[in-house]
């Protein structure tokens, strides 16, 4: 297999394939490229654990469903790995969580390798390793990436769920004089606080007028919980690509005694519901450390097919994002009911109101 199909981080790993070949190997948080297949072709017994639903589906195609796991917890039966590779996330707290989970799954005298972009958080990996009493030896640096090796003598005894809940942060928002409790986890958008864009959107949500509402890119469930509270008779759907976001949304719903259908998607093409009254979203525009519009562009172009004849989509976005032409290409009417110096709300309808 050609290395041209690999991300830069995986190319650095491929440069050091002798560290991983002919071993029982677990890949955590891979970028969705063909490195698992590449590793298998070099004699490794390869498994992948992903919290990104889209990347997980790509790994299922390369390996099997038994060797590719999606979620927030590594399958209990997956243990005794000679080597674990962590594609380091930009959030230090999430990196620490993944490292602790990995430490519980290694064989004796194993190694955890951490690889990542120099501008994407990898510089925190040695700090995390030191805090966990592990050495971190720099193995390679290329393509603006770094690779560290952390030798581990034996597995720790920790519970994934306990680690996840230890990373949880709780905050509150006030909605119509009522308090809604939100639980957020490491690596989830708006970690531990209400961001300004969502705060603006909360002031302009549909109130007890819709039956079917979708929160696209639900994060920790701020919008989902607010919609479920304001529209108690509505069936609310919350979707995200990130398993930690979905878990946080479920925890938040449970805290508030509210209900919603929560499930993973890779994008709008996976939405299971049609005939929606309203789509509400603070759409993602970052993938890793780069601005990334593809998922949002697909949402804007395909949203009308999901909506009822007089349905609407409400979007909050940073004003520097040039969304208006994209919205006007798909909707007959695009209004701006509210804005600040930084954010704007767009109310989009396929039929004139």
mmCIF file of N, CA and C in Angstrom, residues 67-152:
data_model
loop_
_atom_site.group_PDB
_atom_site.id
_atom_site.type_symbol
_atom_site.label_atom_id
_atom_site.label_comp_id
_atom_site.label_asym_id
_atom_site.label_seq_id
_atom_site.Cartn_x
_atom_site.Cartn_y
_atom_site.Cartn_z
ATOM 1 N N UNK A 67 -13.150 -5.905 15.170
ATOM 2 C CA UNK A 67 -11.851 -5.288 15.434
ATOM 3 C C UNK A 67 -11.900 -3.762 15.407
ATOM 4 N N UNK A 68 -13.062 -3.207 15.165
ATOM 5 C CA UNK A 68 -13.210 -1.751 15.127
ATOM 6 C C UNK A 68 -14.343 -1.358 16.067
ATOM 7 N N UNK A 69 -14.024 -0.596 17.095
ATOM 8 C CA UNK A 69 -15.018 -0.224 18.107
ATOM 9 C C UNK A 69 -15.277 1.274 18.066
ATOM 10 N N UNK A 70 -16.550 1.640 18.271
ATOM 11 C CA UNK A 70 -16.955 3.043 18.368
ATOM 12 C C UNK A 70 -17.611 3.269 19.719
ATOM 13 N N UNK A 71 -17.316 4.397 20.340
ATOM 14 C CA UNK A 71 -17.966 4.729 21.596
ATOM 15 C C UNK A 71 -17.058 5.543 22.491
ATOM 16 N N UNK A 72 -17.352 5.501 23.771
ATOM 17 C CA UNK A 72 -16.543 6.222 24.757
ATOM 18 C C UNK A 72 -15.699 5.282 25.604
ATOM 19 N N UNK A 73 -15.934 3.973 25.482
ATOM 20 C CA UNK A 73 -15.192 3.011 26.286
ATOM 21 C C UNK A 73 -14.622 1.911 25.400
ATOM 22 N N UNK A 74 -13.381 1.552 25.643
ATOM 23 C CA UNK A 74 -12.761 0.436 24.934
ATOM 24 C C UNK A 74 -13.457 -0.852 25.377
ATOM 25 N N UNK A 75 -13.801 -1.748 24.451
ATOM 26 C CA UNK A 75 -14.471 -2.996 24.843
ATOM 27 C C UNK A 75 -13.723 -3.721 25.964
ATOM 28 N N UNK A 76 -14.471 -4.232 26.917
ATOM 29 C CA UNK A 76 -13.874 -4.852 28.105
ATOM 30 C C UNK A 76 -12.951 -6.013 27.759
ATOM 31 N N UNK A 77 -13.274 -6.731 26.684
ATOM 32 C CA UNK A 77 -12.485 -7.914 26.332
ATOM 33 C C UNK A 77 -11.182 -7.579 25.618
ATOM 34 N N UNK A 78 -10.980 -6.313 25.280
ATOM 35 C CA UNK A 78 -9.756 -5.916 24.573
ATOM 36 C C UNK A 78 -8.660 -5.600 25.594
ATOM 37 N N UNK A 79 -7.697 -6.489 25.707
ATOM 38 C CA UNK A 79 -6.614 -6.326 26.677
ATOM 39 C C UNK A 79 -5.309 -6.867 26.102
ATOM 40 N N UNK A 80 -4.251 -6.721 26.890
ATOM 41 C CA UNK A 80 -2.945 -7.320 26.583
ATOM 42 C C UNK A 80 -2.378 -6.901 25.225
ATOM 43 N N UNK A 81 -2.445 -5.613 24.938
ATOM 44 C CA UNK A 81 -1.853 -5.111 23.701
ATOM 45 C C UNK A 81 -0.357 -4.861 23.904
ATOM 46 N N UNK A 82 0.437 -5.311 22.945
ATOM 47 C CA UNK A 82 1.876 -5.051 22.982
ATOM 48 C C UNK A 82 2.165 -3.578 22.720
ATOM 49 N N UNK A 83 1.354 -3.008 21.838
ATOM 50 C CA UNK A 83 1.544 -1.615 21.439
ATOM 51 C C UNK A 83 0.192 -0.932 21.327
ATOM 52 N N UNK A 84 0.097 0.274 21.851
ATOM 53 C CA UNK A 84 -1.091 1.105 21.656
ATOM 54 C C UNK A 84 -0.637 2.433 21.062
ATOM 55 N N UNK A 85 -1.296 2.840 19.995
ATOM 56 C CA UNK A 85 -0.990 4.105 19.327
ATOM 57 C C UNK A 85 -2.125 5.080 19.595
ATOM 58 N N UNK A 86 -1.803 6.227 20.160
ATOM 59 C CA UNK A 86 -2.798 7.280 20.379
ATOM 60 C C UNK A 86 -2.508 8.430 19.426
ATOM 61 N N UNK A 87 -3.455 8.717 18.554
ATOM 62 C CA UNK A 87 -3.376 9.945 17.763
ATOM 63 C C UNK A 87 -3.825 11.072 18.695
ATOM 64 N N UNK A 88 -2.876 11.880 19.099
ATOM 65 C CA UNK A 88 -3.106 12.817 20.197
ATOM 66 C C UNK A 88 -4.096 13.908 19.795
ATOM 67 N N UNK A 89 -5.119 14.133 20.617
ATOM 68 C CA UNK A 89 -6.094 15.194 20.327
ATOM 69 C C UNK A 89 -5.550 16.556 20.729
ATOM 70 N N UNK A 90 -6.194 17.605 20.251
ATOM 71 C CA UNK A 90 -5.713 18.949 20.604
ATOM 72 C C UNK A 90 -6.040 19.311 22.049
ATOM 73 N N UNK A 91 -7.051 18.644 22.650
ATOM 74 C CA UNK A 91 -7.430 18.937 24.030
ATOM 75 C C UNK A 91 -6.595 18.089 24.993
ATOM 76 N N UNK A 92 -5.830 18.737 25.841
ATOM 77 C CA UNK A 92 -4.955 18.029 26.779
ATOM 78 C C UNK A 92 -5.740 17.097 27.690
ATOM 79 N N UNK A 93 -6.897 17.549 28.175
ATOM 80 C CA UNK A 93 -7.699 16.722 29.088
ATOM 81 C C UNK A 93 -8.163 15.443 28.411
ATOM 82 N N UNK A 94 -8.514 15.532 27.133
ATOM 83 C CA UNK A 94 -8.927 14.336 26.401
ATOM 84 C C UNK A 94 -7.731 13.423 26.171
ATOM 85 N N UNK A 95 -6.572 14.006 25.873
ATOM 86 C CA UNK A 95 -5.369 13.199 25.716
ATOM 87 C C UNK A 95 -5.050 12.414 26.978
ATOM 88 N N UNK A 96 -5.199 13.059 28.126
ATOM 89 C CA UNK A 96 -4.954 12.370 29.395
ATOM 90 C C UNK A 96 -5.946 11.239 29.605
ATOM 91 N N UNK A 97 -7.207 11.477 29.274
ATOM 92 C CA UNK A 97 -8.220 10.431 29.410
ATOM 93 C C UNK A 97 -7.877 9.228 28.538
ATOM 94 N N UNK A 98 -7.507 9.470 27.284
ATOM 95 C CA UNK A 98 -7.172 8.375 26.369
ATOM 96 C C UNK A 98 -5.924 7.631 26.843
ATOM 97 N N UNK A 99 -4.948 8.377 27.370
ATOM 98 C CA UNK A 99 -3.730 7.744 27.882
ATOM 99 C C UNK A 99 -4.053 6.838 29.066
ATOM 100 N N UNK A 100 -4.894 7.294 29.970
ATOM 101 C CA UNK A 100 -5.267 6.479 31.129
ATOM 102 C C UNK A 100 -6.035 5.230 30.702
ATOM 103 N N UNK A 101 -6.898 5.370 29.711
ATOM 104 C CA UNK A 101 -7.622 4.212 29.207
ATOM 105 C C UNK A 101 -6.659 3.218 28.570
ATOM 106 N N UNK A 102 -5.675 3.733 27.833
ATOM 107 C CA UNK A 102 -4.693 2.867 27.187
ATOM 108 C C UNK A 102 -3.851 2.114 28.211
ATOM 109 N N UNK A 103 -3.501 2.785 29.304
ATOM 110 C CA UNK A 103 -2.646 2.167 30.325
ATOM 111 C C UNK A 103 -3.296 0.948 30.964
ATOM 112 N N UNK A 104 -4.617 0.860 30.888
ATOM 113 C CA UNK A 104 -5.326 -0.277 31.468
ATOM 114 C C UNK A 104 -5.442 -1.450 30.502
ATOM 115 N N UNK A 105 -4.959 -1.275 29.252
ATOM 116 C CA UNK A 105 -5.171 -2.304 28.231
ATOM 117 C C UNK A 105 -3.884 -2.932 27.710
ATOM 118 N N UNK A 106 -2.760 -2.567 28.299
ATOM 119 C CA UNK A 106 -1.488 -3.050 27.775
ATOM 120 C C UNK A 106 -1.092 -4.394 28.390
ATOM 121 N N UNK A 107 -0.221 -5.107 27.666
ATOM 122 C CA UNK A 107 0.433 -6.289 28.205
ATOM 123 C C UNK A 107 1.621 -5.837 29.053
ATOM 124 N N UNK A 108 2.291 -6.770 29.689
ATOM 125 C CA UNK A 108 3.508 -6.425 30.427
ATOM 126 C C UNK A 108 4.597 -5.971 29.458
ATOM 127 N N UNK A 109 5.364 -4.982 29.880
ATOM 128 C CA UNK A 109 6.475 -4.458 29.076
ATOM 129 C C UNK A 109 6.013 -4.023 27.687
ATOM 130 N N UNK A 110 4.941 -3.272 27.672
ATOM 131 C CA UNK A 110 4.366 -2.780 26.419
ATOM 132 C C UNK A 110 4.803 -1.335 26.187
ATOM 133 N N UNK A 111 4.245 -0.738 25.138
ATOM 134 C CA UNK A 111 4.570 0.657 24.829
ATOM 135 C C UNK A 111 3.335 1.371 24.308
ATOM 136 N N UNK A 112 3.160 2.597 24.773
ATOM 137 C CA UNK A 112 2.116 3.476 24.243
ATOM 138 C C UNK A 112 2.810 4.559 23.424
ATOM 139 N N UNK A 113 2.436 4.651 22.159
ATOM 140 C CA UNK A 113 3.007 5.664 21.268
ATOM 141 C C UNK A 113 1.996 6.789 21.081
ATOM 142 N N UNK A 114 2.474 8.003 21.159
ATOM 143 C CA UNK A 114 1.628 9.181 20.965
ATOM 144 C C UNK A 114 2.146 9.951 19.760
ATOM 145 N N UNK A 115 1.278 10.202 18.796
ATOM 146 C CA UNK A 115 1.664 10.917 17.586
ATOM 147 C C UNK A 115 0.673 12.045 17.345
ATOM 148 N N UNK A 116 1.165 13.155 16.833
ATOM 149 C CA UNK A 116 0.249 14.259 16.565
ATOM 150 C C UNK A 116 0.949 15.420 15.896
ATOM 151 N N UNK A 117 0.142 16.361 15.426
ATOM 152 C CA UNK A 117 0.655 17.572 14.804
ATOM 153 C C UNK A 117 1.280 18.476 15.863
ATOM 154 N N UNK A 118 2.386 19.100 15.518
ATOM 155 C CA UNK A 118 3.052 19.994 16.468
ATOM 156 C C UNK A 118 2.153 21.147 16.890
ATOM 157 N N UNK A 119 1.273 21.581 15.980
ATOM 158 C CA UNK A 119 0.333 22.650 16.305
ATOM 159 C C UNK A 119 -1.030 22.099 16.720
ATOM 160 N N UNK A 120 -1.096 20.792 16.936
ATOM 161 C CA UNK A 120 -2.368 20.166 17.262
ATOM 162 C C UNK A 120 -2.441 19.541 18.629
ATOM 163 N N UNK A 121 -1.510 19.899 19.530
ATOM 164 C CA UNK A 121 -1.622 19.432 20.902
ATOM 165 C C UNK A 121 -0.598 18.414 21.344
ATOM 166 N N UNK A 122 0.197 17.845 20.416
ATOM 167 C CA UNK A 122 1.100 16.752 20.782
ATOM 168 C C UNK A 122 2.149 17.178 21.808
ATOM 169 N N UNK A 123 2.442 18.466 21.875
ATOM 170 C CA UNK A 123 3.454 18.934 22.828
ATOM 171 C C UNK A 123 3.030 18.712 24.276
ATOM 172 N N UNK A 124 1.739 18.483 24.498
ATOM 173 C CA UNK A 124 1.274 18.213 25.867
ATOM 174 C C UNK A 124 1.422 16.747 26.248
ATOM 175 N N UNK A 125 1.707 15.868 25.280
ATOM 176 C CA UNK A 125 1.798 14.434 25.572
ATOM 177 C C UNK A 125 2.880 14.113 26.601
ATOM 178 N N UNK A 126 4.110 14.654 26.485
ATOM 179 C CA UNK A 126 5.106 14.365 27.526
ATOM 180 C C UNK A 126 4.687 14.862 28.904
ATOM 181 N N UNK A 127 3.973 15.979 28.954
ATOM 182 C CA UNK A 127 3.496 16.502 30.236
ATOM 183 C C UNK A 127 2.492 15.539 30.865
ATOM 184 N N UNK A 128 1.579 15.038 30.036
ATOM 185 C CA UNK A 128 0.583 14.083 30.528
ATOM 186 C C UNK A 128 1.267 12.801 30.989
ATOM 187 N N UNK A 129 2.215 12.313 30.189
ATOM 188 C CA UNK A 129 2.937 11.093 30.551
ATOM 189 C C UNK A 129 3.655 11.263 31.891
ATOM 190 N N UNK A 130 4.304 12.399 32.077
ATOM 191 C CA UNK A 130 5.019 12.655 33.334
ATOM 192 C C UNK A 130 4.060 12.654 34.518
ATOM 193 N N UNK A 131 2.889 13.279 34.333
ATOM 194 C CA UNK A 131 1.892 13.317 35.407
ATOM 195 C C UNK A 131 1.396 11.923 35.756
ATOM 196 N N UNK A 132 1.436 11.017 34.779
ATOM 197 C CA UNK A 132 0.994 9.637 34.995
ATOM 198 C C UNK A 132 2.170 8.713 35.298
ATOM 199 N N UNK A 133 3.328 9.307 35.569
ATOM 200 C CA UNK A 133 4.546 8.586 35.961
ATOM 201 C C UNK A 133 5.033 7.649 34.864
ATOM 202 N N UNK A 134 4.956 8.127 33.624
ATOM 203 C CA UNK A 134 5.481 7.393 32.481
ATOM 204 C C UNK A 134 6.578 8.215 31.813
ATOM 205 N N UNK A 135 7.642 7.561 31.340
ATOM 206 C CA UNK A 135 8.615 8.283 30.515
ATOM 207 C C UNK A 135 8.018 8.560 29.139
ATOM 208 N N UNK A 136 8.518 9.581 28.478
ATOM 209 C CA UNK A 136 8.076 9.903 27.117
ATOM 210 C C UNK A 136 9.309 10.194 26.280
ATOM 211 N N UNK A 137 9.700 9.229 25.470
ATOM 212 C CA UNK A 137 10.907 9.343 24.663
ATOM 213 C C UNK A 137 10.540 9.742 23.239
ATOM 214 N N UNK A 138 11.153 10.802 22.738
ATOM 215 C CA UNK A 138 10.857 11.250 21.379
ATOM 216 C C UNK A 138 11.510 10.302 20.382
ATOM 217 N N UNK A 139 10.682 9.730 19.503
ATOM 218 C CA UNK A 139 11.140 8.739 18.536
ATOM 219 C C UNK A 139 11.429 9.370 17.187
ATOM 220 N N UNK A 140 10.578 10.316 16.778
ATOM 221 C CA UNK A 140 10.721 10.887 15.435
ATOM 222 C C UNK A 140 10.012 12.234 15.381
ATOM 223 N N UNK A 141 10.432 13.036 14.408
ATOM 224 C CA UNK A 141 9.771 14.307 14.122
ATOM 225 C C UNK A 141 9.869 14.541 12.623
ATOM 226 N N UNK A 142 8.731 14.651 11.967
ATOM 227 C CA UNK A 142 8.692 14.861 10.518
ATOM 228 C C UNK A 142 7.312 15.361 10.136
ATOM 229 N N UNK A 143 7.220 16.030 8.981
ATOM 230 C CA UNK A 143 5.939 16.512 8.459
ATOM 231 C C UNK A 143 5.167 17.333 9.494
ATOM 232 N N UNK A 144 5.885 18.114 10.267
ATOM 233 C CA UNK A 144 5.286 18.968 11.303
ATOM 234 C C UNK A 144 4.568 18.144 12.369
ATOM 235 N N UNK A 145 5.035 16.908 12.563
ATOM 236 C CA UNK A 145 4.463 16.003 13.564
ATOM 237 C C UNK A 145 5.570 15.492 14.482
ATOM 238 N N UNK A 146 5.164 15.002 15.645
ATOM 239 C CA UNK A 146 6.102 14.377 16.577
ATOM 240 C C UNK A 146 5.541 13.041 17.041
ATOM 241 N N UNK A 147 6.464 12.112 17.315
ATOM 242 C CA UNK A 147 6.100 10.778 17.785
ATOM 243 C C UNK A 147 6.866 10.491 19.068
ATOM 244 N N UNK A 148 6.123 10.130 20.119
ATOM 245 C CA UNK A 148 6.715 9.800 21.411
ATOM 246 C C UNK A 148 6.397 8.352 21.773
ATOM 247 N N UNK A 149 7.332 7.719 22.478
ATOM 248 C CA UNK A 149 7.119 6.366 22.997
ATOM 249 C C UNK A 149 7.117 6.411 24.515
ATOM 250 N N UNK A 150 6.070 5.832 25.106
ATOM 251 C CA UNK A 150 5.930 5.784 26.564
ATOM 252 C C UNK A 150 5.926 4.317 27.004
ATOM 253 N N UNK A 151 7.061 3.777 27.458
ATOM 254 C CA UNK A 151 7.092 2.386 27.918
ATOM 255 C C UNK A 151 6.220 2.192 29.159
ATOM 256 N N UNK A 152 5.524 1.057 29.203
ATOM 257 C CA UNK A 152 4.644 0.738 30.333
ATOM 258 C C UNK A 152 5.005 -0.658 30.827
#
